CSV table of C-alpha atoms in Angstrom, one decimal:
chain,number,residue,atom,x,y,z
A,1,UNK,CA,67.5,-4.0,11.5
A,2,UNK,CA,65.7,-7.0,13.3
A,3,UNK,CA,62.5,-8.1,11.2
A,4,UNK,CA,59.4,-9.1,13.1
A,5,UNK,CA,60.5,-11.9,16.2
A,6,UNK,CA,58.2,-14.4,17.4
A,7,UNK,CA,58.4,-16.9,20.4
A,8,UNK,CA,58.1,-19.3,21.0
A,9,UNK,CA,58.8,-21.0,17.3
A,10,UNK,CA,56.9,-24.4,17.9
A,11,UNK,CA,54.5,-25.6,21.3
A,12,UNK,CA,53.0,-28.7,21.8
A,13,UNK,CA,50.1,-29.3,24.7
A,14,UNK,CA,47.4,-30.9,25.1
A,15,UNK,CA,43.7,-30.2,23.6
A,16,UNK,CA,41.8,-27.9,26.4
A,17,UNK,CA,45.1,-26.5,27.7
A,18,UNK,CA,45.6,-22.7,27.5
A,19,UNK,CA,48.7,-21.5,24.9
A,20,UNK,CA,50.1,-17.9,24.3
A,21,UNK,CA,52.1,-16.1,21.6
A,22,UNK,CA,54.4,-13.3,21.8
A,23,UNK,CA,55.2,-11.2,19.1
A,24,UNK,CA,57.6,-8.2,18.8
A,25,UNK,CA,57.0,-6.0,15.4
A,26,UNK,CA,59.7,-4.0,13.4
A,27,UNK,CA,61.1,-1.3,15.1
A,28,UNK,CA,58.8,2.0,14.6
A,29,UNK,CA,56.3,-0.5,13.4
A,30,UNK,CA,52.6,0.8,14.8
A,31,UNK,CA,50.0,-1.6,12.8
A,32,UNK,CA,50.6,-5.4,14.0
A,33,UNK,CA,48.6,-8.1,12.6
A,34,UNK,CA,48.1,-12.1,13.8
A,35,UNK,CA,47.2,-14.7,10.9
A,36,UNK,CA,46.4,-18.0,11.3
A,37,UNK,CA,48.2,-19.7,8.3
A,38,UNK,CA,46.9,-23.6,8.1
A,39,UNK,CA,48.8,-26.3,6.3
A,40,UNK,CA,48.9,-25.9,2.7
A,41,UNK,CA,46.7,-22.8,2.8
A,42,UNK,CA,47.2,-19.0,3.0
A,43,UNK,CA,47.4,-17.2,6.0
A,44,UNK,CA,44.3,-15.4,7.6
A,45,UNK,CA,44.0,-12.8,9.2
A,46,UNK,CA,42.6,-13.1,12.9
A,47,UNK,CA,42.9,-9.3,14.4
A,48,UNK,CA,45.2,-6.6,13.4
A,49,UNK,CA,46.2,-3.2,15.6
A,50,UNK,CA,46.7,0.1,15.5
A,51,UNK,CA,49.1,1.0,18.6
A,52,UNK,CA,47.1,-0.4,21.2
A,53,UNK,CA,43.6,-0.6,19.5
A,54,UNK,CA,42.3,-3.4,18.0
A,55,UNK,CA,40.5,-1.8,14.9
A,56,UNK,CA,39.4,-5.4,12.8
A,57,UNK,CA,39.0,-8.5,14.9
A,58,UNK,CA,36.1,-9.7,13.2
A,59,UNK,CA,37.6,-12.9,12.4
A,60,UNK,CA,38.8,-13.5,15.5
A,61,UNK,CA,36.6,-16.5,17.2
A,62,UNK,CA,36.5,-14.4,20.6
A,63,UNK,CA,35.1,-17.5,22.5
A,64,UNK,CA,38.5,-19.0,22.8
A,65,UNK,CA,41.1,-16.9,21.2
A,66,UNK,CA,42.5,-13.4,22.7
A,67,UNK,CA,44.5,-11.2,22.1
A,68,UNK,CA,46.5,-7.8,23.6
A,69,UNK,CA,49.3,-5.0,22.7
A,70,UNK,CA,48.9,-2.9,26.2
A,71,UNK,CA,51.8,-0.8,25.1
A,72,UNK,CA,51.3,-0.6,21.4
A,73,UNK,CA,54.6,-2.3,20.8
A,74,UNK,CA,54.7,-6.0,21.1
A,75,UNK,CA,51.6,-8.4,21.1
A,76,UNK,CA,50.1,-11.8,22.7
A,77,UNK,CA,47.8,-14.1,21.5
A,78,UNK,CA,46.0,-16.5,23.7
A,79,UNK,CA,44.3,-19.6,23.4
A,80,UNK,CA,42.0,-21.2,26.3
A,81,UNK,CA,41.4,-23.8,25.5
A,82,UNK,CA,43.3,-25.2,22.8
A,83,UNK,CA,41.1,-27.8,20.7
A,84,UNK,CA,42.5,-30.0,18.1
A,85,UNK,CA,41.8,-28.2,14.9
A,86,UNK,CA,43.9,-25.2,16.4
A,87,UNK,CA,46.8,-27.0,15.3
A,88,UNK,CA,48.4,-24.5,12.7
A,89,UNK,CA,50.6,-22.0,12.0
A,90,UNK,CA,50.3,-18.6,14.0
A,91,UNK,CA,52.1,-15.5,12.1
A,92,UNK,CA,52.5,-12.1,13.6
A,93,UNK,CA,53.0,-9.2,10.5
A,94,UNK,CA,53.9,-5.9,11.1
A,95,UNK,CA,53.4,-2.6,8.6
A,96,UNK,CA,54.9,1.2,9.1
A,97,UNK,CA,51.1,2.6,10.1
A,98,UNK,CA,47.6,2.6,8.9
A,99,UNK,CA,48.3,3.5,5.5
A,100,UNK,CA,51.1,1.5,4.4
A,101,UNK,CA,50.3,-1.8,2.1
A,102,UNK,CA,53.7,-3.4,2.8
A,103,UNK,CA,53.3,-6.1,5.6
A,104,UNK,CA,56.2,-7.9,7.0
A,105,UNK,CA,55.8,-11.3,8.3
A,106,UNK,CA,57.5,-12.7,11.4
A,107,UNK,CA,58.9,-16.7,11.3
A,108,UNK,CA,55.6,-18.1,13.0
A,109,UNK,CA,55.0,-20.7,15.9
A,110,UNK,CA,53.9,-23.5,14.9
A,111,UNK,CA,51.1,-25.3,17.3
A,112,UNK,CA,50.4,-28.8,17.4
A,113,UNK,CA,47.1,-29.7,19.9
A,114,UNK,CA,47.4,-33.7,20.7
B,1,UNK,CA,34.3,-17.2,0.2
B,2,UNK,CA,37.4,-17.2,-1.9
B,3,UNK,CA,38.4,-13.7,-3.1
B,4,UNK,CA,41.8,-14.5,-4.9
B,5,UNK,CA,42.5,-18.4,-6.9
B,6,UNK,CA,45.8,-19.2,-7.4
B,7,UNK,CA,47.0,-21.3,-9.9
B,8,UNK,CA,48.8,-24.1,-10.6
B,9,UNK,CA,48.5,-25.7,-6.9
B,10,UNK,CA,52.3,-27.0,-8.1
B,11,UNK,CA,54.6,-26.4,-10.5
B,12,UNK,CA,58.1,-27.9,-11.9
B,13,UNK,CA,60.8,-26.1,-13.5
B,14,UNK,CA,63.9,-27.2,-14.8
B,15,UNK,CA,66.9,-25.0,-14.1
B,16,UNK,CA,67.0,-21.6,-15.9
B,17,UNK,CA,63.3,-21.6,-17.4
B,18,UNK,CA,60.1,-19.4,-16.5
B,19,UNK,CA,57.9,-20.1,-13.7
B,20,UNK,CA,54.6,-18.4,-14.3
B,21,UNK,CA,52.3,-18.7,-11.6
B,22,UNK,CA,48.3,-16.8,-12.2
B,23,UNK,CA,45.9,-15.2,-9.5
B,24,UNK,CA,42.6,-14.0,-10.6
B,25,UNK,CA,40.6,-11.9,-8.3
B,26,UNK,CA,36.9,-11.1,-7.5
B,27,UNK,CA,36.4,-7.6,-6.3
B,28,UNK,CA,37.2,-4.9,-8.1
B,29,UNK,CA,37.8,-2.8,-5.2
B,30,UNK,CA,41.4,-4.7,-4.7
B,31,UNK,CA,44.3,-2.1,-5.2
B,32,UNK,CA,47.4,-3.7,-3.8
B,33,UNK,CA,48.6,-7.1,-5.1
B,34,UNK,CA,51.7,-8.4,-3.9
B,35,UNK,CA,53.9,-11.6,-4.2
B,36,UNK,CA,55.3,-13.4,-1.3
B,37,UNK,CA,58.1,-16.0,-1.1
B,38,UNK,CA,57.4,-18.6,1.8
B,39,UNK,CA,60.1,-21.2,2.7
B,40,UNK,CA,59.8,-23.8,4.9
B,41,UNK,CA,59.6,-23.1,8.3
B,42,UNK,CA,59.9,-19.2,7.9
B,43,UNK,CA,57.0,-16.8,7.4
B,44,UNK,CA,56.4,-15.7,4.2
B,45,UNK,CA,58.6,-12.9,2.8
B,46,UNK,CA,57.8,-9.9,0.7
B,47,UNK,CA,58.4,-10.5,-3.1
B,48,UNK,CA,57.1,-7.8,-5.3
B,49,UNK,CA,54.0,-5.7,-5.7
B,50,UNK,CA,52.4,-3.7,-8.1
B,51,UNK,CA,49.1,-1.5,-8.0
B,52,UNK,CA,46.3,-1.4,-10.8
B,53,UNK,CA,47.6,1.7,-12.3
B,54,UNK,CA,50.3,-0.2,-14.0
B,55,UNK,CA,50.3,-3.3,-16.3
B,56,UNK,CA,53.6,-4.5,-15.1
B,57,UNK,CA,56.3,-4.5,-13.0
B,58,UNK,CA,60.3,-5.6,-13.2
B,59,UNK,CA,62.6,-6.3,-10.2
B,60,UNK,CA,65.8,-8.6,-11.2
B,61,UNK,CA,64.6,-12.0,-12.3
B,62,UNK,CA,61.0,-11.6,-10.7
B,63,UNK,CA,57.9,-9.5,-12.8
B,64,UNK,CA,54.6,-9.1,-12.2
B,65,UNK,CA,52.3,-9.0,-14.9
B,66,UNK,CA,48.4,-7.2,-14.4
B,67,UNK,CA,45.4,-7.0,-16.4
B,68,UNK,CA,43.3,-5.3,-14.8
B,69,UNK,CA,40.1,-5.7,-17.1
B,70,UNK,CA,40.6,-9.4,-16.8
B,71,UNK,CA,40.7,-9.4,-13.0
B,72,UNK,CA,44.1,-11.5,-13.0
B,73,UNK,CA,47.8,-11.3,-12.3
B,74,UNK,CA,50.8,-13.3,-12.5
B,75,UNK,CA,54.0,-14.0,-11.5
B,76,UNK,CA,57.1,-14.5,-13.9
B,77,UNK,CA,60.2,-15.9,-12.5
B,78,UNK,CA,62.7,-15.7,-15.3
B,79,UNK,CA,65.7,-17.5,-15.4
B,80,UNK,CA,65.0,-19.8,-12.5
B,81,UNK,CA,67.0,-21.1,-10.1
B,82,UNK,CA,67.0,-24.3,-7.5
B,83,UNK,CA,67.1,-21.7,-4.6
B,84,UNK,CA,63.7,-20.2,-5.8
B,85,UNK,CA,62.0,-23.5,-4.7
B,86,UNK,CA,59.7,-22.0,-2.2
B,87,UNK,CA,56.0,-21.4,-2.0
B,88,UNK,CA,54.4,-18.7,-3.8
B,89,UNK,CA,51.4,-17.3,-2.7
B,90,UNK,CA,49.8,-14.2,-4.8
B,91,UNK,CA,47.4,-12.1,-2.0
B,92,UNK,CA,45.2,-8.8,-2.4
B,93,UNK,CA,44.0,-5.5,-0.5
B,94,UNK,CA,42.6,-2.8,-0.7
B,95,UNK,CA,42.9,1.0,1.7
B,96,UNK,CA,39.2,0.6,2.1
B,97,UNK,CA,39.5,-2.5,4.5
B,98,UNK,CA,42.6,-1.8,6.9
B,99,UNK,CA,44.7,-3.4,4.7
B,100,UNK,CA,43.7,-6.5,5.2
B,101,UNK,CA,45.7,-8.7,3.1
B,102,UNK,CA,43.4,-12.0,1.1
B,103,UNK,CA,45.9,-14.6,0.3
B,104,UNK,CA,45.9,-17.4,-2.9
B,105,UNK,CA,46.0,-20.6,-2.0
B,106,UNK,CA,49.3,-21.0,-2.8
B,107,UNK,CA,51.8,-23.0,-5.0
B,108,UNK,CA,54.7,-24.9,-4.6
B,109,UNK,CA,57.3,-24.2,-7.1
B,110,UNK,CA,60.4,-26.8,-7.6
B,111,UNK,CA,63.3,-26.2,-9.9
B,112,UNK,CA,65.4,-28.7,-10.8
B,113,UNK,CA,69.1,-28.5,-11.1
């Protein structure tokens, strides 16, 4: 079974340029979640969904970042625009539904913002 | 505000001794506390878990202990190895809050051969 896939696995661009994120959960998977994981730290959770719903986005910061899952499969994150201290670690975890603790964590892209 | 402290920030094991690794925790509200593995360049991996109702838990080399009036868990790695160089990061939730997993900070375990 194919765990969580995320592309692409490391972007560069420049600071004020837009960037997107795609994720693809674990088959059957209907809650998705996007951390941001910065160097050294844990990651932090920025929006998690139920199907298509976002139900917690509170830590998003929604003047910049986006994000979607029309078809309450796979996700995109955007960011427009990109400023420096974006550069991090963006992972994409996926759990069985609402009630489920297990969360399984996709390899990450990794952005750098020059 | 920091919810879960994780401690040692690194550690270093030689070949075939224990690795213990400590979380405490602030709210009491926490019922889920898992374990997960991160190696470099991969998202972190699911380790092992345990819920408050127990005081430990056992799989192969890898054991959570919990006290729960203490507000702290750790992580045992018996026996380890030079392939369980990683980072460990301890994390938290609860059902009341979607989930939402609060990570430690994280430490970076090396076993030497």
């Amino acid at each position: 079974e194919a765990g969580v896939v995320q592309s692409p696995r490391y972007k560069i661009i420049e600071k004020k340029q837009p960037v997107a994120f795609w994720c693809n959960p674990i088959s059957g998977h209907n809650t998705l979640y996007w951390y941001l994981q910065n160097l050294g730290q844990g990651p932090e959770l920025l929006i998690r969904y139920e199907n298509e719903e976002a139900v917690d986005d509170s830590q998003l910061p929604k003047d910049r970042f986006s994000a979607e899952r029309l078809k309450g499969v796979d996700s995109t994150l955007k960011i427009q625009p990109a400023e420096l201290g974006d550069s991090a670690v963006y992972l994409c975890a996926s759990s069985l539904n609402a009630g489920s603790y297990e969360q399984y964590f996709g390899p990450g892209t990794r952005l750098t913002v020059t | 505000q920091q919810q879960v402290k994780q401690s040692p920030q690194s550690l270093i094991v030689q070949k075939g001794g224990i690795s213990i690794i400590n979380c405490a925790y602030e709210n009491t509200a926490f019922d889920y506390f898992p374990w997960y593995q991160q190696f470099p360049g991969k998202g972190p991996a699911l380790l092992i878990a345990i819920r408050p109702d127990v005081s430990e838990k056992k799989e192969g080399r890898f054991t959570i202990s919990f006290n729960k009036s203490a507000k702290q868990f750790s992580l045992h790695i018996m026996d380890s190895q030079p392939g369980d160089s990683a980072t460990y990061f301890c994390a938290a939730s609860k059902s009341d809050s979607s989930y939402k997993l609060i990570f430690g900070s994280g430490t970076r375990l090396l076993v030497r051969p």
